[in-house]
Coordinates of C-alpha atoms in Angstrom, one line a residue:
M1 CA 84.6 -20.5 -25.9
G2 CA 85.6 -21.1 -22.2
H3 CA 83.7 -19.8 -19.1
V4 CA 84.6 -16.5 -17.5
N5 CA 85.5 -16.9 -13.9
L6 CA 83.8 -14.1 -11.9
P7 CA 84.9 -13.1 -8.4
P8 CA 82.5 -14.2 -5.6
S9 CA 80.2 -11.6 -4.0
R10 CA 81.8 -9.5 -1.2
R11 CA 78.8 -10.3 0.9
G12 CA 80.1 -13.8 1.2
G13 CA 79.3 -16.9 -0.9
P14 CA 79.1 -17.3 -4.7
G15 CA 76.9 -15.0 -6.8
R16 CA 73.4 -16.3 -7.4
Q17 CA 72.8 -17.6 -10.9
W18 CA 69.5 -16.6 -12.5
T19 CA 67.4 -19.4 -14.0
L20 CA 64.9 -19.0 -16.9
L21 CA 62.1 -19.3 -14.4
D22 CA 63.5 -16.4 -12.4
L23 CA 63.7 -14.2 -15.5
V24 CA 60.1 -15.0 -16.5
S25 CA 58.8 -14.3 -13.0
A26 CA 60.6 -11.0 -12.8
S27 CA 59.3 -9.9 -16.2
F28 CA 55.7 -10.8 -15.1
F29 CA 55.9 -8.8 -11.9
A30 CA 57.4 -5.9 -13.7
A31 CA 54.6 -5.9 -16.2
V32 CA 52.0 -6.0 -13.4
L33 CA 53.7 -3.1 -11.7
V34 CA 53.7 -1.0 -14.9
F35 CA 50.1 -1.9 -15.5
F36 CA 49.0 -0.6 -12.0
V37 CA 51.1 2.6 -12.4
L38 CA 49.5 3.4 -15.8
V39 CA 46.0 2.5 -14.8
F40 CA 45.7 3.7 -11.2
T41 CA 48.0 6.7 -11.0
S42 CA 48.1 10.2 -12.6
L43 CA 51.2 9.2 -14.5
G44 CA 49.3 7.0 -16.8
D45 CA 46.8 9.8 -17.6
S46 CA 49.7 12.2 -18.2
L47 CA 51.5 9.7 -20.5
A48 CA 48.3 9.0 -22.4
A49 CA 47.5 12.7 -22.8
S50 CA 51.1 13.4 -24.0
G51 CA 50.7 10.6 -26.6
R52 CA 47.4 12.1 -27.8
R53 CA 48.9 15.5 -28.0
A54 CA 51.9 14.2 -30.0
L55 CA 49.5 12.4 -32.3
A56 CA 47.5 15.6 -32.8
R57 CA 50.6 17.5 -33.6
S58 CA 51.8 14.9 -36.0
S59 CA 48.5 14.8 -37.8
S60 CA 47.7 18.5 -37.9
S61 CA 50.9 20.5 -38.0
S62 CA 54.1 18.4 -38.0
D63 CA 53.3 17.0 -41.4
P64 CA 54.1 20.1 -43.6
R65 CA 52.6 18.7 -46.7
Q66 CA 49.2 18.0 -45.1
R67 CA 49.2 21.4 -43.4
D68 CA 50.2 23.2 -46.6
R69 CA 47.5 21.3 -48.6
L70 CA 44.8 22.3 -46.1
I71 CA 45.9 26.0 -45.9
A72 CA 46.1 26.1 -49.7
L73 CA 42.6 24.8 -50.0
L74 CA 41.3 27.5 -47.7
D75 CA 43.6 30.4 -48.5
G76 CA 43.4 30.1 -52.3
P77 CA 40.5 30.4 -54.7
P78 CA 37.4 28.3 -54.3
A79 CA 37.9 24.6 -55.1
P80 CA 36.2 23.3 -58.3
G81 CA 33.0 21.4 -57.6
G82 CA 32.3 23.4 -54.4
H83 CA 34.4 21.1 -52.2
R84 CA 34.8 22.7 -48.7
A85 CA 37.5 21.9 -46.3
V86 CA 36.7 21.6 -42.6
I87 CA 39.2 22.1 -39.7
D88 CA 39.1 19.2 -37.2
A89 CA 38.8 19.5 -33.4
C90 CA 41.9 19.4 -31.2
P91 CA 42.1 16.6 -28.6
A92 CA 40.1 17.3 -25.4
E93 CA 43.4 17.7 -23.5
E94 CA 44.0 21.0 -25.4
V95 CA 41.0 22.6 -23.8
D96 CA 43.2 25.4 -22.3
Y97 CA 45.9 25.5 -25.0
M98 CA 47.9 28.7 -25.2
P99 CA 50.5 28.4 -28.0
C100 CA 52.9 31.1 -26.6
E101 CA 52.6 30.2 -22.9
D102 CA 52.8 26.4 -23.3
P103 CA 54.5 25.0 -20.2
R104 CA 55.5 21.9 -22.2
R105 CA 57.8 24.1 -24.2
N106 CA 58.6 26.9 -21.8
S107 CA 59.7 24.6 -18.9
Q108 CA 62.9 23.8 -20.9
L109 CA 64.0 27.4 -20.9
S110 CA 66.2 29.4 -18.5
R111 CA 64.9 30.4 -15.1
H112 CA 67.0 33.6 -15.1
M113 CA 64.8 36.6 -14.6
N114 CA 61.8 34.3 -15.2
L115 CA 62.6 34.0 -18.9
Y116 CA 60.7 30.7 -19.0
R117 CA 57.4 32.4 -17.9
E118 CA 57.4 34.9 -20.7
R119 CA 56.0 34.5 -24.2
H120 CA 57.7 31.9 -26.3
C121 CA 55.8 31.0 -29.5
P122 CA 56.1 27.9 -31.6
P123 CA 57.9 28.4 -34.9
P124 CA 55.7 29.3 -37.9
G125 CA 53.8 26.3 -39.1
E126 CA 54.1 24.3 -35.9
S127 CA 51.1 25.7 -33.9
L128 CA 48.1 23.4 -33.8
L129 CA 45.9 23.6 -36.9
C130 CA 42.7 22.5 -35.1
L131 CA 39.8 24.0 -33.1
I132 CA 40.1 24.1 -29.3
P133 CA 37.2 22.3 -27.7
P134 CA 35.2 23.6 -24.8
P135 CA 35.1 21.7 -21.5
Q136 CA 32.3 19.2 -20.9
G137 CA 29.3 21.0 -19.5
Y138 CA 30.3 24.4 -20.9
R139 CA 27.5 27.0 -21.2
Y140 CA 27.3 30.6 -22.1
P141 CA 28.9 32.7 -19.3
V142 CA 26.9 34.4 -16.5
P143 CA 26.2 37.9 -17.8
W144 CA 27.7 41.1 -16.4
P145 CA 27.4 42.5 -13.7
E146 CA 26.4 39.2 -12.0
S147 CA 29.6 37.6 -13.3
L148 CA 31.7 39.9 -11.1
H149 CA 30.5 37.8 -8.2
K150 CA 29.9 34.3 -9.7
I151 CA 30.6 32.2 -12.7
W152 CA 29.7 28.7 -13.9
H153 CA 31.9 26.0 -12.3
D154 CA 31.8 23.8 -15.4
N155 CA 33.1 26.5 -17.6
M156 CA 36.4 26.4 -15.6
P157 CA 36.3 23.2 -13.5
Y158 CA 39.6 24.0 -11.7
D159 CA 39.4 24.0 -7.9
K160 CA 43.0 24.7 -7.0
I161 CA 42.6 28.4 -6.2
A162 CA 39.4 27.9 -4.3
E163 CA 41.2 25.2 -2.2
R164 CA 44.3 27.2 -1.6
K165 CA 43.0 30.8 -1.4
G166 CA 39.4 30.4 -0.2
H167 CA 40.4 31.4 3.3
Q168 CA 41.7 34.7 1.9
G169 CA 38.4 35.5 0.2
W170 CA 39.6 34.9 -3.4
M171 CA 36.9 32.5 -4.4
K172 CA 34.9 29.4 -3.2
E173 CA 32.8 26.7 -4.8
E174 CA 29.0 26.8 -4.1
G175 CA 27.0 24.3 -6.0
Q176 CA 27.2 24.9 -9.7
Y177 CA 29.0 28.2 -9.3
F178 CA 32.3 29.6 -8.2
I179 CA 31.6 32.6 -5.9
F180 CA 34.0 35.6 -5.6
P181 CA 33.7 37.4 -2.3
G182 CA 36.1 40.1 -3.5
G183 CA 39.1 39.3 -1.3
G184 CA 42.8 38.9 -1.9
T185 CA 45.9 37.9 -0.1
M186 CA 46.5 41.4 1.2
F187 CA 42.9 42.3 1.5
P188 CA 41.1 39.2 2.8
D189 CA 38.2 41.4 4.1
G190 CA 37.4 42.5 0.5
A191 CA 38.6 44.8 -2.3
A192 CA 36.0 47.3 -1.5
Q193 CA 37.3 47.9 2.0
Y194 CA 40.9 48.0 0.7
I195 CA 40.0 50.6 -1.9
T196 CA 38.3 52.7 0.8
K197 CA 41.6 52.7 2.7
L198 CA 43.5 53.7 -0.4
R199 CA 41.0 56.5 -1.0
Q200 CA 42.4 58.3 2.0
F201 CA 45.6 59.0 0.1
I202 CA 44.7 58.7 -3.6
P203 CA 42.0 60.7 -5.5
I204 CA 40.3 57.5 -6.6
N205 CA 36.9 58.8 -7.6
S206 CA 37.7 62.3 -8.6
G207 CA 38.0 61.7 -12.4
L208 CA 41.8 62.5 -12.2
L209 CA 42.6 58.8 -12.4
R210 CA 41.3 56.5 -15.2
T211 CA 43.8 53.8 -16.3
A212 CA 45.4 51.4 -13.8
L213 CA 47.7 48.4 -14.0
D214 CA 47.4 45.6 -11.5
M215 CA 50.5 43.4 -11.5
G216 CA 50.3 39.8 -10.3
C217 CA 46.5 40.3 -9.9
G218 CA 45.2 36.8 -8.8
V219 CA 41.6 36.6 -9.9
A220 CA 41.5 40.5 -10.4
S221 CA 39.0 41.5 -7.7
F222 CA 41.0 44.7 -7.2
G223 CA 40.5 45.7 -10.8
G224 CA 36.9 44.5 -10.8
F225 CA 35.9 46.7 -7.9
L226 CA 37.8 49.7 -9.2
L227 CA 35.4 49.7 -12.2
K228 CA 32.7 51.1 -9.8
E229 CA 35.1 54.1 -9.4
N230 CA 35.3 54.6 -13.2
I231 CA 38.9 53.4 -13.2
M232 CA 39.7 51.0 -16.0
T233 CA 42.2 48.5 -14.6
L234 CA 44.2 46.1 -16.8
S235 CA 45.3 43.1 -14.7
F236 CA 48.0 40.6 -15.5
A237 CA 49.7 37.6 -14.1
P238 CA 51.7 34.7 -15.5
R239 CA 50.5 31.3 -16.3
D240 CA 51.6 29.6 -13.1
S241 CA 50.8 27.1 -10.4
H242 CA 47.5 29.0 -9.5
K243 CA 45.8 27.4 -12.5
S244 CA 43.9 29.8 -14.8
Q245 CA 43.8 32.8 -12.5
I246 CA 43.7 35.1 -15.6
Q247 CA 41.0 32.9 -17.2
F248 CA 38.9 33.3 -14.0
A249 CA 39.3 37.1 -14.3
L250 CA 38.2 37.2 -17.9
E251 CA 35.3 34.8 -17.2
R252 CA 34.2 37.4 -14.6
G253 CA 34.2 40.1 -17.2
I254 CA 37.3 41.9 -15.8
P255 CA 40.0 43.2 -18.2
A256 CA 43.1 40.9 -18.0
F257 CA 45.8 39.1 -19.9
V258 CA 48.6 36.7 -19.4
A259 CA 52.1 38.3 -18.9
M260 CA 55.3 38.1 -16.9
L261 CA 57.6 40.9 -16.0
G262 CA 60.9 39.1 -16.8
T263 CA 63.5 40.1 -19.4
R264 CA 61.4 42.3 -21.7
R265 CA 59.3 45.4 -21.5
L266 CA 55.6 44.9 -21.0
P267 CA 53.7 45.5 -24.2
F268 CA 52.5 49.0 -23.4
P269 CA 53.7 52.5 -24.4
A270 CA 55.4 54.9 -22.0
Y271 CA 53.3 56.8 -19.5
S272 CA 50.1 54.8 -19.9
F273 CA 48.8 54.2 -16.4
D274 CA 47.6 56.7 -13.9
L275 CA 47.9 54.1 -11.1
V276 CA 50.2 51.1 -10.8
H277 CA 49.3 48.5 -8.1
C278 CA 51.0 45.5 -6.7
S279 CA 49.4 43.4 -4.0
R280 CA 51.8 40.7 -3.0
C281 CA 52.9 40.5 -6.6
L282 CA 56.4 39.3 -5.4
I283 CA 58.2 41.3 -8.1
P284 CA 61.8 42.0 -6.9
F285 CA 61.6 45.7 -7.9
T286 CA 65.2 46.5 -6.9
A287 CA 66.9 43.4 -8.3
Y288 CA 69.2 43.6 -11.3
N289 CA 70.1 47.2 -10.5
G290 CA 66.4 48.2 -10.2
T291 CA 65.5 47.0 -13.7
Y292 CA 61.9 46.2 -12.7
L293 CA 61.2 49.5 -10.9
I294 CA 62.6 51.3 -13.9
E295 CA 60.0 49.5 -16.1
V296 CA 57.2 50.5 -13.7
D297 CA 58.5 54.1 -13.9
R298 CA 58.3 53.9 -17.8
L299 CA 54.7 52.8 -17.6
L300 CA 53.5 55.2 -14.9
R301 CA 52.2 58.5 -16.1
P302 CA 53.9 61.6 -14.6
G303 CA 51.9 62.6 -11.5
G304 CA 50.6 59.1 -11.2
F305 CA 50.5 56.8 -8.1
L306 CA 52.4 53.6 -7.3
V307 CA 50.9 51.3 -4.6
I308 CA 52.9 48.3 -3.3
S309 CA 51.1 46.2 -0.7
G310 CA 52.9 43.3 0.8
P311 CA 56.6 42.3 0.6
P312 CA 59.0 44.0 1.0
V313 CA 57.1 46.8 2.7
Q314 CA 57.9 46.5 6.4
W315 CA 58.0 42.8 5.9
T316 CA 59.7 40.3 8.2
N317 CA 63.3 39.4 7.1
Q318 CA 63.2 41.8 4.2
D319 CA 64.6 44.9 5.8
K320 CA 67.3 45.3 3.1
E321 CA 64.8 44.9 0.2
W322 CA 62.5 47.5 1.8
S323 CA 65.4 49.9 2.4
D324 CA 66.6 49.5 -1.2
L325 CA 63.0 50.1 -2.5
Q326 CA 62.7 53.4 -0.6
A327 CA 66.2 54.5 -1.7
M328 CA 65.5 53.8 -5.3
A329 CA 62.1 55.5 -5.3
H330 CA 63.8 58.5 -3.7
A331 CA 66.4 58.5 -6.5
L332 CA 63.6 58.6 -9.0
C333 CA 62.2 61.7 -7.1
Y334 CA 59.0 59.8 -6.1
E335 CA 57.2 61.4 -3.1
L336 CA 56.4 58.8 -0.4
I337 CA 52.8 59.6 0.5
T338 CA 52.3 57.1 3.3
V339 CA 53.4 53.7 4.7
D340 CA 50.3 52.1 6.3
G341 CA 51.2 48.7 7.7
N342 CA 52.5 46.7 4.7
T343 CA 51.1 49.2 2.2
A344 CA 53.3 52.0 0.7
I345 CA 52.1 54.7 -1.7
W346 CA 54.3 56.9 -3.8
K347 CA 53.5 59.7 -6.2
K348 CA 55.6 60.2 -9.4
P349 CA 56.8 63.8 -10.1
S350 CA 54.7 65.6 -12.7
E351 CA 57.7 67.1 -14.4
A352 CA 60.8 65.4 -15.9
S353 CA 62.8 63.2 -13.5
C354 CA 65.5 64.9 -11.4
L355 CA 68.1 62.4 -12.6
P356 CA 71.0 62.2 -13.1
N357 CA 71.6 62.3 -9.4
Q358 CA 74.3 60.5 -7.5
N359 CA 72.7 57.3 -6.4
E360 CA 73.9 53.9 -5.2
F361 CA 72.0 52.2 -8.1
G362 CA 73.9 53.9 -10.9
L363 CA 70.6 55.2 -12.4
D364 CA 70.9 57.5 -15.4
L365 CA 68.7 58.8 -18.1
C366 CA 68.4 56.9 -21.4
G367 CA 69.9 58.4 -24.5
D368 CA 68.1 60.5 -27.1
T369 CA 67.7 57.5 -29.4
D370 CA 65.6 55.6 -26.9
D371 CA 61.9 55.4 -27.8
P372 CA 60.2 54.6 -24.4
S373 CA 57.0 53.5 -26.2
E374 CA 58.7 50.7 -28.2
A375 CA 57.7 47.6 -26.3
W376 CA 57.1 44.6 -28.5
Y377 CA 59.8 42.0 -27.7
F378 CA 62.0 44.8 -26.4
K379 CA 64.6 44.0 -23.8
L380 CA 64.3 45.8 -20.4
K381 CA 66.7 48.8 -20.1
K382 CA 68.7 49.8 -17.0
C383 CA 68.1 53.5 -17.7
V384 CA 65.3 55.9 -17.0
S385 CA 63.2 57.0 -20.0
K386 CA 62.8 60.8 -20.5
P387 CA 59.2 61.9 -20.7
S388 CA 59.4 64.5 -23.5
L389 CA 55.8 65.6 -23.0
A390 CA 55.7 65.2 -19.2
G391 CA 54.0 68.4 -18.4
D392 CA 51.3 67.9 -21.1
I393 CA 50.4 64.3 -20.4
A394 CA 50.7 64.3 -16.6
V395 CA 47.9 63.5 -14.2
G396 CA 46.1 66.8 -13.7
S397 CA 47.2 68.2 -17.0
I398 CA 45.3 65.9 -19.3
P399 CA 41.5 66.4 -19.2
M400 CA 39.6 64.6 -16.5
W401 CA 37.4 61.6 -17.2
P402 CA 35.2 61.4 -19.2
D403 CA 36.3 64.6 -21.1
R404 CA 39.6 63.0 -22.0
L405 CA 37.8 60.4 -24.1
S406 CA 37.0 62.8 -26.9
K407 CA 39.7 65.5 -26.5
P408 CA 42.9 65.1 -28.5
T409 CA 46.0 65.2 -26.3
A410 CA 49.6 66.3 -26.8
R411 CA 50.6 62.9 -28.3
V412 CA 48.0 63.4 -31.1
S413 CA 49.6 66.7 -32.1
L414 CA 52.9 64.9 -32.8
M415 CA 51.3 63.3 -35.9
K416 CA 50.9 65.1 -39.2
N417 CA 47.4 66.6 -39.2
G418 CA 46.9 64.6 -36.0
V419 CA 44.0 66.6 -34.5
D420 CA 42.0 66.5 -37.8
V421 CA 42.6 62.8 -38.3
F422 CA 41.8 62.0 -34.7
E423 CA 38.5 63.9 -34.8
A424 CA 37.5 62.4 -38.2
D425 CA 38.2 58.9 -36.8
T426 CA 36.0 59.6 -33.8
R427 CA 33.1 60.7 -35.9
R428 CA 33.5 57.8 -38.3
W429 CA 33.3 55.2 -35.6
V430 CA 30.2 56.8 -34.0
R431 CA 28.4 56.3 -37.3
R432 CA 29.7 52.8 -37.8
V433 CA 28.7 51.6 -34.4
A434 CA 25.3 53.0 -34.8
Y435 CA 25.0 51.1 -38.1
Y436 CA 26.2 47.9 -36.4
K437 CA 23.5 48.2 -33.8
K438 CA 20.6 49.3 -36.0
S439 CA 21.3 47.5 -39.4
L440 CA 23.4 44.5 -38.5
G441 CA 21.6 43.6 -35.2
L442 CA 24.7 43.4 -33.0
E443 CA 23.7 43.0 -29.4
L444 CA 26.1 45.7 -28.3
G445 CA 24.8 47.4 -25.1
K446 CA 23.1 44.2 -23.9
P447 CA 24.4 42.0 -21.0
R448 CA 25.3 39.2 -23.4
I449 CA 28.4 41.1 -24.7
R450 CA 31.0 42.1 -22.1
N451 CA 34.5 41.3 -23.2
V452 CA 35.3 43.0 -26.5
M453 CA 38.5 43.1 -28.6
D454 CA 39.4 45.5 -31.4
M455 CA 42.3 43.8 -33.3
N456 CA 43.3 46.9 -35.2
A457 CA 42.4 49.8 -33.0
I458 CA 44.3 52.8 -34.4
F459 CA 43.0 55.6 -32.2
G460 CA 40.5 53.5 -30.2
G461 CA 37.5 55.1 -32.0
F462 CA 35.5 51.8 -32.0
A463 CA 36.0 51.5 -28.2
A464 CA 35.2 55.2 -27.6
A465 CA 31.9 54.8 -29.5
L466 CA 31.0 52.0 -27.1
N467 CA 31.7 54.0 -23.9
S468 CA 28.0 54.1 -22.8
D469 CA 27.6 50.3 -23.2
P470 CA 28.4 47.9 -20.4
V471 CA 31.5 46.5 -22.1
W472 CA 35.3 46.9 -21.9
V473 CA 37.5 46.8 -25.0
M474 CA 41.0 45.4 -25.4
N475 CA 42.4 47.8 -28.0
V476 CA 45.2 46.0 -29.9
I477 CA 47.8 48.0 -31.9
P478 CA 49.6 45.7 -34.4
A479 CA 53.3 45.9 -33.6
R480 CA 54.3 46.7 -37.2
K481 CA 51.9 49.6 -37.5
P482 CA 52.2 53.2 -36.2
L483 CA 52.5 53.1 -32.5
T484 CA 49.3 55.0 -31.6
L485 CA 48.6 53.1 -28.3
G486 CA 49.8 56.0 -26.2
I487 CA 46.9 58.1 -27.6
I488 CA 44.4 55.4 -26.7
Y489 CA 45.7 55.5 -23.1
D490 CA 45.5 59.3 -23.1
R491 CA 41.8 58.8 -23.9
G492 CA 41.3 56.7 -20.8
L493 CA 41.1 53.4 -22.7
I494 CA 43.3 50.3 -22.4
G495 CA 45.1 48.0 -24.8
L496 CA 48.4 46.5 -25.8
Y497 CA 50.8 45.9 -28.7
H498 CA 50.6 42.5 -30.5
D499 CA 51.8 40.9 -33.7
W500 CA 48.9 38.9 -35.2
C501 CA 51.2 36.4 -36.8
E502 CA 51.5 35.0 -33.3
A503 CA 49.0 33.8 -30.8
F504 CA 47.5 36.3 -28.3
S505 CA 48.4 36.0 -24.6
S506 CA 45.0 34.9 -23.4
Y507 CA 43.3 31.6 -22.5
P508 CA 40.7 30.1 -24.9
R509 CA 37.1 31.3 -24.8
T510 CA 37.7 34.8 -23.3
Y511 CA 36.0 37.3 -25.6
D512 CA 32.4 37.8 -26.4
L513 CA 33.0 39.9 -29.5
I514 CA 36.0 40.4 -31.7
H515 CA 36.2 43.2 -34.2
V516 CA 38.7 43.8 -36.9
A517 CA 38.8 46.4 -39.7
G518 CA 41.3 45.5 -42.4
I519 CA 42.1 41.9 -41.4
N520 CA 44.4 41.3 -44.3
S521 CA 46.6 44.2 -43.2
L522 CA 47.4 42.3 -40.0
I523 CA 49.3 39.6 -41.8
R524 CA 50.8 41.7 -44.6
D525 CA 54.3 43.2 -44.4
P526 CA 53.9 47.0 -44.6
T527 CA 57.0 47.4 -46.7
S528 CA 56.9 44.5 -49.2
G529 CA 53.1 44.0 -49.2
K530 CA 53.7 40.2 -48.9
S531 CA 51.9 38.0 -46.4
R532 CA 54.0 37.1 -43.4
C533 CA 51.6 34.4 -42.2
H534 CA 48.4 32.7 -43.3
L535 CA 44.9 34.1 -42.8
V536 CA 43.8 30.5 -41.8
D537 CA 46.1 30.5 -38.8
L538 CA 44.9 34.0 -37.8
M539 CA 41.2 33.0 -37.9
I540 CA 41.9 29.8 -36.0
E541 CA 43.5 32.0 -33.3
M542 CA 40.4 34.2 -33.3
D543 CA 38.3 31.1 -32.8
R544 CA 40.5 30.0 -29.9
I545 CA 40.0 33.2 -27.9
L546 CA 36.3 33.8 -29.0
R547 CA 33.7 32.3 -26.7
P548 CA 31.2 29.7 -28.1
E549 CA 28.2 31.7 -29.3
G550 CA 30.4 34.8 -29.5
T551 CA 30.4 37.2 -32.4
A552 CA 33.2 38.2 -34.9
V553 CA 32.8 41.3 -37.0
I554 CA 35.3 41.6 -39.9
R555 CA 35.6 44.5 -42.4
D556 CA 37.7 44.4 -45.6
S557 CA 37.6 44.4 -49.4
P558 CA 35.1 42.1 -51.1
E559 CA 37.9 39.8 -52.2
V560 CA 39.3 39.4 -48.7
I561 CA 35.8 38.9 -47.2
D562 CA 35.1 36.1 -49.7
K563 CA 38.2 34.3 -48.4
V564 CA 37.2 35.0 -44.8
A565 CA 33.8 33.5 -45.4
R566 CA 35.3 30.3 -46.7
I567 CA 37.5 30.0 -43.7
A568 CA 34.6 30.9 -41.4
H569 CA 32.7 27.9 -42.7
A570 CA 35.7 25.6 -42.2
I571 CA 36.0 26.6 -38.5
R572 CA 32.3 26.0 -37.9
W573 CA 31.2 29.6 -37.8
T574 CA 27.8 30.7 -39.1
A575 CA 28.4 33.8 -41.2
Q576 CA 26.6 36.5 -43.2
V577 CA 28.1 39.1 -45.4
H578 CA 26.7 42.7 -45.4
E579 CA 27.2 45.9 -47.2
S580 CA 29.1 48.6 -45.4
E581 CA 27.6 51.9 -44.3
P582 CA 26.3 54.1 -47.2
E583 CA 28.9 56.8 -46.5
T584 CA 31.8 54.3 -46.4
R585 CA 34.1 54.6 -49.4
G586 CA 36.1 51.9 -51.0
G587 CA 33.5 49.2 -51.3
E588 CA 34.1 47.4 -48.0
K589 CA 32.1 44.4 -47.0
I590 CA 31.3 43.4 -43.4
L591 CA 31.2 39.7 -42.3
V592 CA 29.3 39.0 -39.1
A593 CA 29.8 35.5 -37.8
T594 CA 28.8 33.5 -34.8
K595 CA 31.0 30.8 -33.3
T596 CA 28.9 27.7 -32.8
L597 CA 28.9 25.8 -29.5
W598 CA 30.0 22.3 -30.4
K599 CA 31.0 19.6 -28.1
F600 CA 32.7 16.2 -28.1
P601 CA 30.3 13.3 -27.8
P602 CA 30.2 11.9 -24.2
A603 CA 33.0 9.4 -23.6
S604 CA 31.8 5.8 -23.6
N605 CA 32.7 3.6 -20.6

């Protein structure tokens, strides 16, 4: 074969011919460069962590046969010979793993309307089948109410917010603690002073207002300080560049969860909140024909208050956005109470909206088939929901706090025998909680338990029975069960919709006590009666969000509790099975378990 004649280089002279020595030298220097990049830069750490995560996934969940064998061993009858399966620990890099808010998956999705920041769960069978480890140095959290002002640094060793927001009073590092002075971007002098300013225009401490929603909350100091006013605030923010802001809020003992106002309704029923607050939440309320302000209107109780502090209220270079916001609020018949600097306060009308009016946004009322309380994976609508019970559930019409906790409201009367069922449920849970404390030894009412979840809340009777204790309860209504969450909000309690065949929108280690009555019903299809997912996956998810040394209380039939006890052992819980209260019918058993505090051995040098 002849040689190929190549043209000379345009820079002049013939092209340089590479010798074998040149190739060897180049390969050597390239290898040295790669070595330094991997060893001495964060890229190497990132690649190594990615490799370990991939290995964990391949070993625990991507191999369907291994996963199925493990689940069958735990989900089925006891194995002969007493063999017990044990769930392995996840890699240390998964310390803050959130299956449905995993940036490694969500970053590949569309940015339109912040779709990529919403919930996107892994397909069934692909979530990690392992136990999330605590960070090195983890210890049981600072008890409430001290935790409002300080938490252990090693429980959340993330300094980004303290470095970026310390000058605004969000938080700062002091020795072994993070300290929370109570400030925020729009209230650097502290939430207490800011709330005092709002009190001039809003009846904050009158008992009229009880439930509040804080959008884009930061570390939730606003909600934390409103607790002193007997206002229960549920705060939310997305998982974003301010690493773990919702985790900080929950570590402080403040009600919070991870969410993004993007393409779907937030997981709440209509007319839930007496007060909706945004402090520099940066939600473009009038974008997309006002879709986001329409969603706020769906959530705000008639007669309730909307507070927007920060952009676009009298904000530089946002004149149009501010003008549009005022115009749209006017179209919704909101009364502008005040504009104080960069803070605007509106009051929603107590009666049905005055729409349809001629307005530049094309706003109109939703049709008769719209259910404004349907909100689990439900796309945002560009129409205004009609409050059928506006006059009955408006602020000022429902009983004041704390009377509203025990009095059935108009939404109860829509159910068959609703008042009788509601009152019987309230009495039942008073008896059950008394039994929990006296006979089962649960430390309810003591500082050790602050963040509580009821996974199957129905009317919120369990939470209502705990009202005198220094706890708050996240009342969860399973999305496939009757939508009674509006009744829970009418009582002055908080909660959200959720499907327990998916992971919950919270960081690991955020609840001190998790309670569930009828755990098997959470994974069973109400129509066919067949299981939609595995009890093993559900209990691993419970372990993920339960704090080390936290407590789980599970009620169900003896057969189900036997299976729950086997899984509890596999996930390293210590568990005891108890008889139910003497007056309880149906032969229920109660499992009380403690999550053990286990740690990886120290890494060797």
